[in-house]
Coordinates of C-alpha atoms in Angstrom, one line a residue:
Chain R
M30 CA 22.2 -21.7 -85.0
T31 CA 22.9 -22.9 -81.5
G32 CA 26.0 -23.7 -79.5
A33 CA 27.2 -24.1 -76.0
I34 CA 28.8 -21.3 -74.0
P35 CA 31.9 -22.5 -72.2
P36 CA 31.1 -22.6 -68.5
C37 CA 32.5 -20.4 -65.7
Q38 CA 32.8 -17.1 -67.6
V39 CA 32.3 -13.5 -67.1
A40 CA 29.2 -12.3 -68.9
V41 CA 28.5 -8.8 -70.0
V42 CA 25.1 -7.4 -70.9
L43 CA 26.1 -4.7 -73.3
A44 CA 24.5 -1.3 -72.8
S45 CA 22.3 0.7 -75.2
P46 CA 23.9 1.2 -78.6
A47 CA 23.4 4.9 -77.9
D48 CA 26.2 4.7 -75.2
P49 CA 29.2 2.8 -76.6
V50 CA 31.5 4.1 -73.9
A51 CA 29.4 2.3 -71.2
S52 CA 29.7 -1.0 -73.1
A53 CA 33.5 -0.5 -73.6
Q54 CA 33.9 0.1 -69.8
L55 CA 31.9 -3.0 -69.0
L56 CA 34.0 -5.1 -71.4
A57 CA 37.3 -3.7 -69.9
T58 CA 36.2 -4.6 -66.4
A59 CA 35.0 -8.0 -67.5
R60 CA 38.3 -8.7 -69.2
R61 CA 40.2 -7.8 -66.0
L62 CA 38.0 -10.1 -63.9
A63 CA 38.2 -12.9 -66.4
T64 CA 42.0 -12.8 -66.6
V65 CA 42.3 -13.2 -62.8
A66 CA 39.7 -16.0 -62.8
G67 CA 41.4 -17.7 -65.8
T68 CA 38.2 -17.7 -67.8
G69 CA 36.7 -15.9 -70.8
V70 CA 34.2 -13.1 -71.5
F71 CA 31.1 -13.3 -73.5
A72 CA 28.9 -10.4 -74.4
L73 CA 25.1 -10.6 -74.5
V74 CA 23.6 -8.5 -77.3
T75 CA 19.9 -8.0 -78.2
G76 CA 18.2 -7.0 -81.3
G77 CA 17.9 -10.2 -83.4
E78 CA 20.2 -11.6 -86.0
G79 CA 22.1 -9.0 -88.0
A80 CA 20.9 -6.1 -86.0
P81 CA 23.5 -3.5 -85.0
H82 CA 24.9 -3.7 -81.5
P83 CA 27.6 -1.9 -79.5
D84 CA 31.2 -2.9 -80.3
A85 CA 31.9 -6.1 -78.4
T86 CA 35.7 -6.0 -78.9
G87 CA 37.3 -7.4 -75.8
A88 CA 34.8 -10.3 -75.5
D89 CA 35.6 -13.8 -76.7
A90 CA 32.1 -14.5 -78.0
I91 CA 28.8 -12.8 -78.6
V92 CA 25.6 -14.4 -77.5
R93 CA 22.6 -13.1 -79.4
F94 CA 19.0 -12.8 -78.3
A95 CA 16.9 -14.2 -81.1
T96 CA 13.9 -11.9 -81.3
A97 CA 14.1 -8.2 -82.2
C98 CA 13.8 -7.2 -78.6
D99 CA 15.0 -3.8 -77.4
V100 CA 17.9 -3.5 -75.0
T101 CA 16.1 -0.6 -73.4
D102 CA 13.0 -2.9 -72.6
P103 CA 13.8 -4.2 -69.2
E104 CA 11.3 -7.1 -69.4
S105 CA 12.9 -8.7 -72.5
L106 CA 16.4 -8.0 -71.2
L107 CA 15.5 -9.8 -68.0
H108 CA 14.3 -12.8 -69.9
A109 CA 17.5 -12.8 -72.0
A110 CA 19.8 -12.5 -69.0
H111 CA 17.9 -15.2 -67.2
E112 CA 18.3 -17.6 -70.1
V113 CA 22.0 -16.9 -70.3
V114 CA 22.5 -17.6 -66.6
L115 CA 20.6 -20.8 -66.8
R116 CA 22.5 -22.1 -69.8
A117 CA 26.0 -20.7 -69.3
R118 CA 26.2 -20.5 -65.6
P119 CA 28.6 -17.5 -65.6
R120 CA 30.4 -16.6 -62.4
V121 CA 29.9 -12.9 -62.9
L122 CA 27.2 -11.1 -64.8
L123 CA 27.9 -7.4 -65.4
F124 CA 25.3 -4.7 -66.4
A125 CA 25.7 -1.0 -66.9
H126 CA 24.1 0.9 -64.0
D127 CA 21.6 2.6 -66.4
A128 CA 17.8 2.6 -66.4
A129 CA 17.7 -0.9 -67.7
G130 CA 20.5 -2.3 -65.5
R131 CA 19.0 -0.7 -62.3
E132 CA 15.8 -2.6 -62.9
V133 CA 17.0 -5.9 -64.4
A134 CA 19.8 -6.7 -62.0
P135 CA 17.7 -6.8 -58.8
R136 CA 14.8 -8.5 -60.6
L137 CA 17.2 -11.2 -61.9
A138 CA 18.7 -11.6 -58.4
A139 CA 15.2 -12.2 -57.0
R140 CA 14.3 -14.6 -59.8
L141 CA 17.5 -16.6 -59.2
G142 CA 18.0 -16.1 -55.5
A143 CA 21.5 -14.8 -56.4
P144 CA 23.5 -12.0 -54.8
V145 CA 23.4 -8.6 -56.5
I146 CA 25.7 -5.5 -56.0
T147 CA 24.6 -2.4 -57.8
D148 CA 26.1 1.0 -58.7
C149 CA 29.6 -0.2 -58.3
V150 CA 32.7 1.9 -59.1
D151 CA 35.1 -1.0 -59.1
A152 CA 35.2 -4.8 -58.8
H153 CA 37.9 -7.4 -58.4
I154 CA 38.4 -11.1 -57.9
D155 CA 41.0 -12.5 -55.4
A156 CA 43.1 -15.7 -55.7
A157 CA 40.4 -17.6 -53.8
G158 CA 37.9 -16.6 -56.4
T159 CA 36.0 -14.2 -54.1
L160 CA 34.4 -11.4 -56.0
T161 CA 34.4 -8.0 -54.2
A162 CA 32.6 -5.0 -55.6
I163 CA 32.9 -1.4 -54.3
R164 CA 30.0 0.9 -54.2
P165 CA 29.4 4.4 -52.8
C166 CA 26.6 4.8 -50.2
F167 CA 25.2 7.3 -47.7
S168 CA 25.1 10.0 -50.4
A169 CA 28.6 9.3 -51.5
K170 CA 29.9 10.0 -48.0
A171 CA 31.0 6.4 -47.6
L172 CA 32.3 3.5 -49.7
S173 CA 31.3 -0.1 -49.0
D174 CA 32.9 -3.4 -50.1
W175 CA 30.6 -6.4 -50.8
S176 CA 31.8 -9.9 -51.4
V177 CA 30.5 -13.0 -53.0
P178 CA 32.6 -16.2 -52.6
A179 CA 33.2 -18.7 -55.4
P180 CA 31.4 -20.4 -57.0
H181 CA 28.3 -18.4 -56.5
L182 CA 27.0 -16.2 -59.3
A183 CA 27.4 -12.5 -58.6
I184 CA 25.2 -9.9 -60.4
V185 CA 26.9 -6.6 -60.6
T186 CA 26.0 -3.2 -62.1
L187 CA 28.8 -0.8 -62.9
R188 CA 28.4 3.0 -62.7
R189 CA 29.4 4.7 -65.9
D190 CA 32.5 6.8 -65.7
A191 CA 32.6 9.5 -68.4
S192 CA 36.4 9.7 -68.0
P193 CA 38.1 7.4 -70.4
G194 CA 40.0 5.1 -68.0
E195 CA 40.4 1.5 -68.8
A196 CA 40.2 0.7 -72.5
A197 CA 39.7 -2.8 -73.8
S198 CA 42.9 -4.2 -75.3
A199 CA 42.9 -3.8 -79.0
A200 CA 41.7 -7.0 -80.6
S201 CA 39.4 -8.0 -83.4
P202 CA 35.7 -8.2 -82.7
P203 CA 34.6 -11.6 -81.4
P204 CA 32.7 -14.0 -83.6
D205 CA 28.9 -13.5 -83.5
G206 CA 26.2 -16.0 -83.0
G207 CA 27.7 -18.6 -80.6
L208 CA 24.2 -19.1 -79.2
V209 CA 20.8 -17.8 -80.1
L210 CA 18.3 -17.7 -77.4
P211 CA 14.6 -18.3 -77.7
S212 CA 12.1 -15.5 -77.9
A213 CA 10.9 -13.6 -74.9
P214 CA 7.3 -13.8 -73.7
A215 CA 5.0 -11.0 -74.7
P216 CA 5.9 -7.9 -72.7
R217 CA 3.4 -7.0 -70.0
L218 CA 3.9 -3.3 -70.4
R219 CA 2.8 -1.7 -73.6
V220 CA 4.8 1.3 -74.7
I221 CA 2.4 3.8 -76.3
E222 CA 4.8 6.7 -76.9
R223 CA 8.6 7.3 -76.7
H224 CA 10.1 10.7 -76.0
A225 CA 13.8 11.3 -76.6
P226 CA 15.4 14.6 -75.7
P227 CA 15.7 17.2 -78.4
P228 CA 18.5 16.4 -80.7
G229 CA 21.7 18.2 -79.7
E230 CA 20.8 18.0 -76.0
L231 CA 23.5 15.8 -74.5
Q232 CA 22.7 13.0 -72.1
L233 CA 23.9 14.1 -68.7
E234 CA 25.3 10.8 -67.6
A235 CA 27.4 10.4 -70.8
A236 CA 28.8 13.9 -71.0
E237 CA 32.5 14.5 -70.5
I238 CA 31.9 18.0 -69.4
V239 CA 28.9 19.1 -67.3
V240 CA 28.0 22.7 -66.4
A241 CA 25.7 22.9 -63.4
A242 CA 23.7 25.9 -62.2
G243 CA 22.9 26.7 -58.6
R244 CA 20.5 29.2 -57.0
G245 CA 23.1 31.9 -57.6
V246 CA 22.3 31.8 -61.3
G247 CA 19.2 33.7 -60.5
S248 CA 16.7 33.0 -63.3
R249 CA 15.7 30.6 -66.1
Q250 CA 16.5 33.4 -68.6
D251 CA 20.0 33.8 -67.2
F252 CA 20.5 30.0 -67.2
Q253 CA 19.5 29.8 -70.8
T254 CA 21.7 32.7 -71.9
A255 CA 24.8 32.1 -69.9
I256 CA 24.8 28.3 -69.6
A257 CA 22.5 26.3 -71.9
N258 CA 23.2 28.6 -74.9
G259 CA 26.4 30.0 -73.6
L260 CA 29.3 28.1 -71.9
A261 CA 27.8 24.6 -72.2
K262 CA 27.2 25.1 -75.9
D263 CA 30.7 26.4 -76.5
L264 CA 32.2 23.5 -74.6
G265 CA 29.9 20.9 -76.1
A266 CA 28.9 20.2 -72.5
A267 CA 25.7 18.9 -71.0
F268 CA 24.0 21.1 -68.4
G269 CA 21.9 20.7 -65.3
G270 CA 21.5 22.1 -61.9
S271 CA 21.0 21.7 -58.1
R272 CA 17.8 21.0 -56.3
G273 CA 17.8 24.6 -55.2
A274 CA 18.0 25.8 -58.8
V275 CA 15.2 23.4 -59.8
D276 CA 13.0 24.6 -56.9
L277 CA 13.4 28.2 -58.0
G278 CA 12.5 27.3 -61.6
I279 CA 16.0 28.1 -62.9
V280 CA 16.7 24.6 -64.2
P281 CA 14.1 22.1 -65.5
Q282 CA 13.4 19.3 -63.0
E283 CA 14.6 16.5 -65.3
L284 CA 18.1 18.1 -65.3
Q285 CA 18.4 18.0 -61.5
I286 CA 21.8 16.6 -60.4
G287 CA 22.1 15.2 -56.9
L288 CA 20.9 12.6 -54.4
T289 CA 17.3 12.8 -55.6
G290 CA 18.2 13.5 -59.2
R291 CA 20.8 12.4 -61.7
V292 CA 24.3 11.1 -60.9
V293 CA 27.0 12.2 -63.2
S294 CA 30.7 11.3 -63.5
P295 CA 32.2 13.7 -66.0
R296 CA 35.8 14.5 -66.6
V297 CA 35.1 18.2 -65.8
Y298 CA 32.3 19.5 -63.7
I299 CA 31.7 23.3 -63.7
A300 CA 29.5 24.4 -60.8
V301 CA 28.1 27.9 -61.4
G302 CA 26.5 29.9 -58.5
L303 CA 26.2 26.6 -56.7
S304 CA 26.7 26.4 -52.9
G305 CA 27.7 22.8 -52.8
A306 CA 25.2 21.1 -50.4
P307 CA 26.1 17.5 -49.6
Q308 CA 22.9 16.3 -51.3
H309 CA 24.1 17.9 -54.5
M310 CA 27.7 16.7 -54.2
A311 CA 26.4 13.1 -54.0
G312 CA 25.4 13.5 -57.6
C313 CA 28.7 14.7 -58.9
S314 CA 31.3 13.0 -56.6
G315 CA 32.5 10.9 -59.5
A316 CA 33.8 14.0 -61.4
R317 CA 37.5 14.0 -62.0
T318 CA 37.9 17.8 -61.8
I319 CA 35.4 20.2 -60.2
I320 CA 35.6 23.9 -61.1
A321 CA 33.6 26.3 -59.0
V322 CA 32.5 29.8 -59.9
N323 CA 30.8 31.6 -57.0
T324 CA 30.6 35.1 -55.6
D325 CA 30.9 33.9 -52.0
P326 CA 34.5 32.7 -51.1
R327 CA 33.1 30.9 -48.1
A328 CA 30.6 28.8 -50.2
P329 CA 31.1 25.1 -49.3
I330 CA 31.6 24.3 -53.0
F331 CA 35.2 25.6 -52.7
G332 CA 35.8 22.8 -50.3
Y333 CA 35.1 20.2 -53.0
A334 CA 36.4 22.1 -56.0
H335 CA 39.9 21.6 -57.5
L336 CA 39.8 25.0 -59.2
G337 CA 37.9 28.0 -58.1
V338 CA 37.0 31.5 -59.3
V339 CA 35.5 33.9 -56.8
G340 CA 33.3 36.3 -58.8
D341 CA 30.0 36.9 -60.5
Y342 CA 29.5 34.3 -63.2
R343 CA 27.9 37.0 -65.4
A344 CA 31.3 38.5 -65.8
V345 CA 33.4 35.3 -65.5
L346 CA 31.6 33.0 -68.0
P347 CA 31.7 35.3 -71.0
S348 CA 35.4 36.0 -70.6
L349 CA 36.1 32.3 -70.0
A350 CA 34.2 31.4 -73.1
S351 CA 35.7 34.0 -75.4
E352 CA 39.2 33.2 -74.1
L353 CA 38.6 29.4 -74.7
R354 CA 37.5 30.2 -78.2
R355 CA 40.7 32.2 -78.8
L356 CA 42.9 29.4 -77.4
A357 CA 41.2 26.6 -79.3
P358 CA 39.5 28.2 -82.3
A359 CA 38.8 24.8 -83.9
R360 CA 36.0 24.1 -81.4
Chain L
M27 CA -9.0 -0.6 -56.1
H28 CA -6.6 -1.6 -53.3
I29 CA -3.3 0.3 -53.3
V30 CA -0.4 -0.9 -51.1
V31 CA 2.3 1.7 -50.5
C32 CA 5.6 0.2 -49.2
V33 CA 7.5 2.7 -47.0
C34 CA 10.5 3.0 -44.8
Q35 CA 12.1 5.5 -42.5
V36 CA 15.6 7.0 -43.0
P37 CA 17.7 9.5 -41.1
D38 CA 17.0 13.0 -42.4
P39 CA 18.9 13.1 -45.7
Q40 CA 19.0 16.9 -45.4
A41 CA 20.7 16.8 -42.0
P42 CA 23.9 18.9 -41.7
A43 CA 27.1 17.4 -43.2
G44 CA 28.7 16.7 -39.8
S45 CA 25.8 14.6 -38.5
F46 CA 26.9 11.5 -40.3
Y47 CA 30.0 9.4 -39.6
V48 CA 31.2 5.8 -40.2
D49 CA 32.0 3.3 -37.5
E50 CA 34.5 1.3 -39.5
A51 CA 35.0 -1.5 -37.0
A52 CA 31.3 -2.2 -36.7
M53 CA 30.8 -1.5 -40.5
E54 CA 27.8 0.7 -39.6
P55 CA 26.7 4.2 -40.2
R56 CA 26.2 6.5 -37.2
W57 CA 24.2 9.7 -37.0
S58 CA 23.9 12.4 -34.5
P59 CA 20.5 13.2 -33.1
A60 CA 20.2 16.1 -35.7
A61 CA 19.4 13.5 -38.3
Q62 CA 15.8 12.8 -37.2
P63 CA 14.2 9.6 -38.7
L64 CA 11.8 10.6 -41.5
L65 CA 9.7 8.8 -44.0
S66 CA 12.0 8.4 -47.1
T67 CA 11.5 11.2 -49.6
F68 CA 10.5 9.0 -52.5
D69 CA 8.1 7.1 -50.3
L70 CA 6.3 10.4 -49.5
H71 CA 5.8 10.8 -53.2
A72 CA 4.5 7.3 -53.5
V73 CA 2.0 8.0 -50.7
E74 CA 0.9 11.2 -52.4
A75 CA 0.5 9.3 -55.7
A76 CA -1.8 6.8 -53.9
A77 CA -3.8 9.6 -52.3
C78 CA -4.3 11.3 -55.7
L79 CA -5.5 8.0 -57.3
K80 CA -7.8 7.5 -54.3
E81 CA -9.3 11.0 -54.7
A82 CA -9.8 10.6 -58.4
H83 CA -11.1 7.1 -58.7
G84 CA -11.8 5.8 -55.2
A85 CA -9.4 3.3 -53.6
T86 CA -8.4 1.8 -50.3
V87 CA -4.7 2.6 -49.5
T88 CA -2.6 0.5 -47.1
A89 CA 0.8 1.7 -45.9
L90 CA 3.2 -1.2 -45.3
T91 CA 6.6 -1.4 -43.7
V92 CA 9.0 -4.1 -42.7
A93 CA 10.7 -2.6 -39.6
G94 CA 10.7 -2.4 -35.9
P95 CA 8.3 -0.2 -33.8
E96 CA 10.6 2.8 -34.2
A97 CA 9.2 3.0 -37.8
E98 CA 5.7 3.7 -36.5
P99 CA 5.9 7.5 -36.8
G100 CA 6.6 7.1 -40.5
L101 CA 3.5 4.9 -40.8
R102 CA 1.5 7.6 -39.0
R103 CA 2.9 10.2 -41.4
A104 CA 1.6 8.0 -44.3
L105 CA -1.8 7.8 -42.6
A106 CA -1.9 11.5 -42.2
A107 CA -1.1 12.0 -45.9
G108 CA -4.0 9.8 -47.1
C109 CA -3.4 6.2 -46.3
D110 CA -6.4 4.4 -44.8
Q111 CA -4.6 1.7 -42.8
A112 CA -1.1 0.9 -41.7
V113 CA 0.6 -2.5 -41.3
R114 CA 4.0 -3.1 -39.8
V115 CA 5.9 -6.4 -40.2
A116 CA 8.8 -7.1 -37.8
P117 CA 12.0 -7.4 -39.8
P118 CA 13.3 -10.9 -40.5
A119 CA 15.9 -12.1 -38.0
G120 CA 19.5 -11.7 -39.2
A121 CA 18.4 -10.1 -42.5
G122 CA 21.3 -7.7 -42.3
H123 CA 21.6 -6.2 -45.7
D124 CA 19.6 -8.9 -47.5
R125 CA 17.1 -6.9 -49.6
L126 CA 15.5 -10.0 -51.0
A127 CA 14.5 -11.1 -47.5
I128 CA 12.7 -7.7 -47.1
A129 CA 11.0 -8.1 -50.5
H130 CA 9.8 -11.6 -49.5
S131 CA 8.6 -10.2 -46.1
L132 CA 6.7 -7.4 -47.9
A133 CA 5.2 -9.9 -50.4
A134 CA 4.1 -12.3 -47.6
A135 CA 2.3 -9.4 -45.8
I136 CA 0.7 -8.2 -49.1
R137 CA -0.7 -11.7 -49.6
T138 CA -2.5 -11.6 -46.2
L139 CA -4.3 -8.3 -47.3
P140 CA -7.2 -8.0 -49.7
P141 CA -5.8 -8.5 -53.2
A142 CA -3.5 -5.6 -54.2
D143 CA -4.2 -3.9 -57.5
L144 CA -1.3 -1.5 -57.4
V145 CA 1.8 -1.6 -55.2
L146 CA 3.7 1.7 -55.0
C147 CA 7.2 2.2 -53.7
G148 CA 9.7 5.1 -53.7
R149 CA 12.4 4.3 -56.2
I150 CA 15.2 4.3 -53.7
A151 CA 15.7 5.1 -50.0
A152 CA 18.6 7.4 -48.8
G153 CA 21.1 5.5 -46.8
W154 CA 22.6 2.4 -48.4
D155 CA 21.3 3.8 -51.6
M156 CA 20.5 0.4 -53.2
G157 CA 16.9 0.7 -54.5
H158 CA 16.6 -3.1 -54.9
V159 CA 13.4 -3.8 -52.9
P160 CA 10.8 -2.5 -55.4
A161 CA 12.1 -4.5 -58.3
M162 CA 12.6 -7.6 -56.2
L163 CA 9.1 -7.3 -54.8
A164 CA 7.7 -7.3 -58.3
E165 CA 9.5 -10.5 -59.0
V166 CA 8.5 -12.2 -55.8
L167 CA 4.8 -11.2 -56.3
G168 CA 5.0 -12.1 -60.0
F169 CA 3.7 -8.7 -61.0
P170 CA 5.0 -6.5 -63.9
Y171 CA 7.2 -3.6 -62.8
A172 CA 7.7 0.0 -63.9
S173 CA 10.4 2.4 -62.7
P174 CA 11.2 5.2 -62.3
V175 CA 7.6 6.4 -62.7
T176 CA 7.0 10.1 -63.1
A177 CA 3.2 10.1 -63.7
I178 CA 0.4 7.5 -63.1
E179 CA -3.2 7.7 -64.0
A180 CA -5.9 5.0 -63.7
R181 CA -7.6 4.2 -67.1
D182 CA -11.4 4.0 -67.6
D183 CA -11.5 0.2 -67.7
G184 CA -10.5 0.2 -64.0
A185 CA -8.1 -2.7 -64.7
S186 CA -5.1 -0.8 -66.1
V187 CA -3.0 2.3 -65.7
E188 CA -1.2 4.7 -68.0
L189 CA 2.1 5.8 -66.6
R190 CA 5.3 7.6 -67.6
R191 CA 8.6 6.0 -66.9
L192 CA 12.1 7.5 -67.4
T193 CA 14.4 5.8 -69.9
V194 CA 18.1 6.1 -70.6
D195 CA 17.5 9.1 -72.9
G196 CA 13.9 10.4 -72.3
Y197 CA 10.7 8.9 -71.2
E198 CA 8.0 6.5 -72.3
V199 CA 4.2 6.5 -71.9
V200 CA 3.2 3.0 -71.0
H201 CA 0.0 1.1 -70.5
A202 CA 0.0 -1.6 -67.9
D203 CA -2.6 -4.0 -66.7
L204 CA -3.1 -4.3 -63.0
P205 CA -1.8 -5.7 -60.7
L206 CA 1.5 -3.8 -61.0
V207 CA 4.5 -2.7 -58.9
A208 CA 5.5 0.9 -59.7
A209 CA 8.5 2.7 -58.1
V210 CA 8.0 6.4 -58.2
S211 CA 10.4 9.3 -58.6
N212 CA 10.1 12.7 -57.1
E213 CA 8.9 14.3 -60.4
I214 CA 5.5 12.6 -60.0
N215 CA 4.0 15.1 -57.6
E216 CA 4.4 17.5 -54.7
P217 CA 3.6 15.8 -51.5
R218 CA 0.9 17.7 -49.5
Y219 CA 1.4 18.9 -46.0
P220 CA -1.1 16.9 -43.8
T221 CA -3.8 18.9 -42.1
M222 CA -3.8 19.2 -38.3
R223 CA -6.9 17.1 -38.3
S224 CA -5.4 14.3 -40.3
V225 CA -2.3 14.3 -38.1
L226 CA -4.4 14.0 -35.0
D227 CA -6.5 11.2 -36.6
A228 CA -3.3 9.4 -37.6
Q229 CA -2.0 9.6 -34.0
R230 CA -5.0 7.8 -32.8
A231 CA -5.1 5.1 -35.6
T232 CA -4.2 1.5 -34.8
I233 CA -1.2 0.1 -36.6
T234 CA -1.6 -3.5 -37.4
V235 CA 1.5 -5.6 -36.5
A236 CA 1.7 -8.6 -38.7
D237 CA 3.8 -11.7 -38.7
G238 CA 5.3 -12.9 -41.9
A239 CA 8.9 -12.0 -41.9
V240 CA 10.7 -14.3 -44.2
A241 CA 14.1 -15.5 -43.1
A242 CA 17.2 -14.1 -44.9
D243 CA 19.0 -16.1 -47.5
A244 CA 22.6 -16.9 -46.8
T245 CA 23.6 -16.3 -50.4
A246 CA 23.2 -12.5 -50.2
A247 CA 26.4 -10.5 -50.9
R248 CA 28.3 -9.9 -47.7
L249 CA 29.4 -6.5 -46.5
T250 CA 33.1 -6.7 -45.8
A251 CA 34.1 -3.1 -45.3
L252 CA 32.6 0.3 -44.8
R253 CA 34.8 3.4 -44.8
P254 CA 34.2 7.1 -44.9
R255 CA 34.9 8.9 -48.1
D256 CA 36.5 12.3 -48.1
L257 CA 35.1 14.3 -51.0
S258 CA 37.0 17.5 -50.0
A259 CA 39.6 18.8 -52.3
E260 CA 42.4 21.4 -52.2
C261 CA 41.0 24.3 -54.1
E262 CA 43.3 26.2 -56.3
L263 CA 41.9 29.8 -56.5
I264 CA 42.4 31.6 -59.8
D265 CA 43.9 35.0 -59.4
G266 CA 43.0 38.2 -61.3
E267 CA 42.2 41.8 -60.9
T268 CA 38.6 41.7 -62.1
A269 CA 36.1 38.8 -62.5
E270 CA 36.7 39.1 -66.3
D271 CA 40.5 38.6 -65.7
R272 CA 39.8 35.6 -63.6
G273 CA 37.6 34.1 -66.3
M274 CA 40.4 34.5 -68.8
A275 CA 42.9 33.0 -66.4
L276 CA 40.6 30.0 -65.8
A277 CA 40.4 29.5 -69.6
A278 CA 44.2 29.4 -69.8
V279 CA 44.4 26.8 -67.0
M280 CA 41.6 24.7 -68.5
H281 CA 43.4 24.8 -71.9
E282 CA 46.8 24.1 -70.5
R283 CA 45.6 21.0 -68.5
G284 CA 43.6 19.6 -71.4
F285 CA 40.2 20.0 -69.8
V286 CA 38.7 21.2 -73.1

């Protein structure tokens, strides 16, 4: 089953099936770019014929990678994306800015000698066909615009936004199997073990609500009681902490949010006992609403927060949680 | 084993907030002198990883940078932390923001050295925050690539490594044949403080300056604007007699505005 992909399109490499929102956001951006450019959108999925894949509604066609390769394996994803570019010559190739996209986009750019713009928060195409993508830089203290003129291919990764913004226009899912690509070469890295987080522990990047602890939380025990098993559990939120909290052993290192840790863009970010160092704020600048709870009214966090409570979180969080339970008992 | 660690210097990312501003007309970042140039944080972790492998298994470690002479203190820092030799390649003319030209320049320099078994990089450098170079370097060299790496150990066969890399939702333990490019994350180790002796030795060491810069490619994405971003917000403080009252009042606001 092979066919040709119409030329001059916007191609989307769908994200992991574990994160359907990321794929939906990619497809919505792709549709917007394609409408301006007067072309169509196709979605690249992996996993072999008949394998489940993220919802590709919003695309005009699905291009399927023949072998049962894993979308989370960067090497096979690179091979698939390379084949697609060579065959279909898309104008724009979009990836999610996740672990796979971060690796594959610059590698593909090097392989093709093509321009790449990563970790973008927005992208558009003007009447002359120039693609411009916008990305934060300098620890989120600046925004930069990067342009690629037509007809050059532009490889772009988009930062995930946990806030539901653009949604793909309601349409029926596209036909599957327009083109099946050949198998990838044997992977050069052999995965021996896979470790997923404990079930129930939300992925930070995908969470709509994040509760973050700073040094002020005091101890790992308090973090567990008041946040991990307290407010975050009640809100169905993910949790993490600042570099300072990690250094003091309050928060596990893999949950560090900030310049040298994870970057989150939730709808609501609740900063508890957190001073608000610029390095930390670089990791949560995409949050729609920041709520700060801190005993020190002069803490820099209140300069970034939209809502603030001055007070000891040990008193604030329990009453916050119980009142939220009373107001929305269905939770 | 020959390990090459690719490093770069960045203005101190922990410098106070006011030390950075944007020159919009020049589309360039500016720093006050408070932001001292330092070896990039993740690169320090890469140097430490190389030093640990050297101590455990024996290796020669080369620190490599593509930069002007102002980057030599960073190379000396890498020497003090366990690298055996340091090589600096002058940056390609007109490279601007073309990371692929940097990757080609690093690769060209690596090819002039004894064959590299392992190339280590920090996963990203503070500044433009791109993190492209390690992945591009792997492609240019034709080596397999692993990132972000949080543990690395040489295997007994001497020709492969076992490493941990972070995935979207956890981590994987991976076996990789050498040669390999690995981009390390800060979880991998705690960089040591160099001893006074090693610092003095590094001050006296000779840094090799190599040719080999590869010209930039005109097809790279072009920077068309750089503007400061104001992250500050107008904070609405929640009133209440006691901290408990304020907690309850916050709940009401969160509920009212549909935050939960």
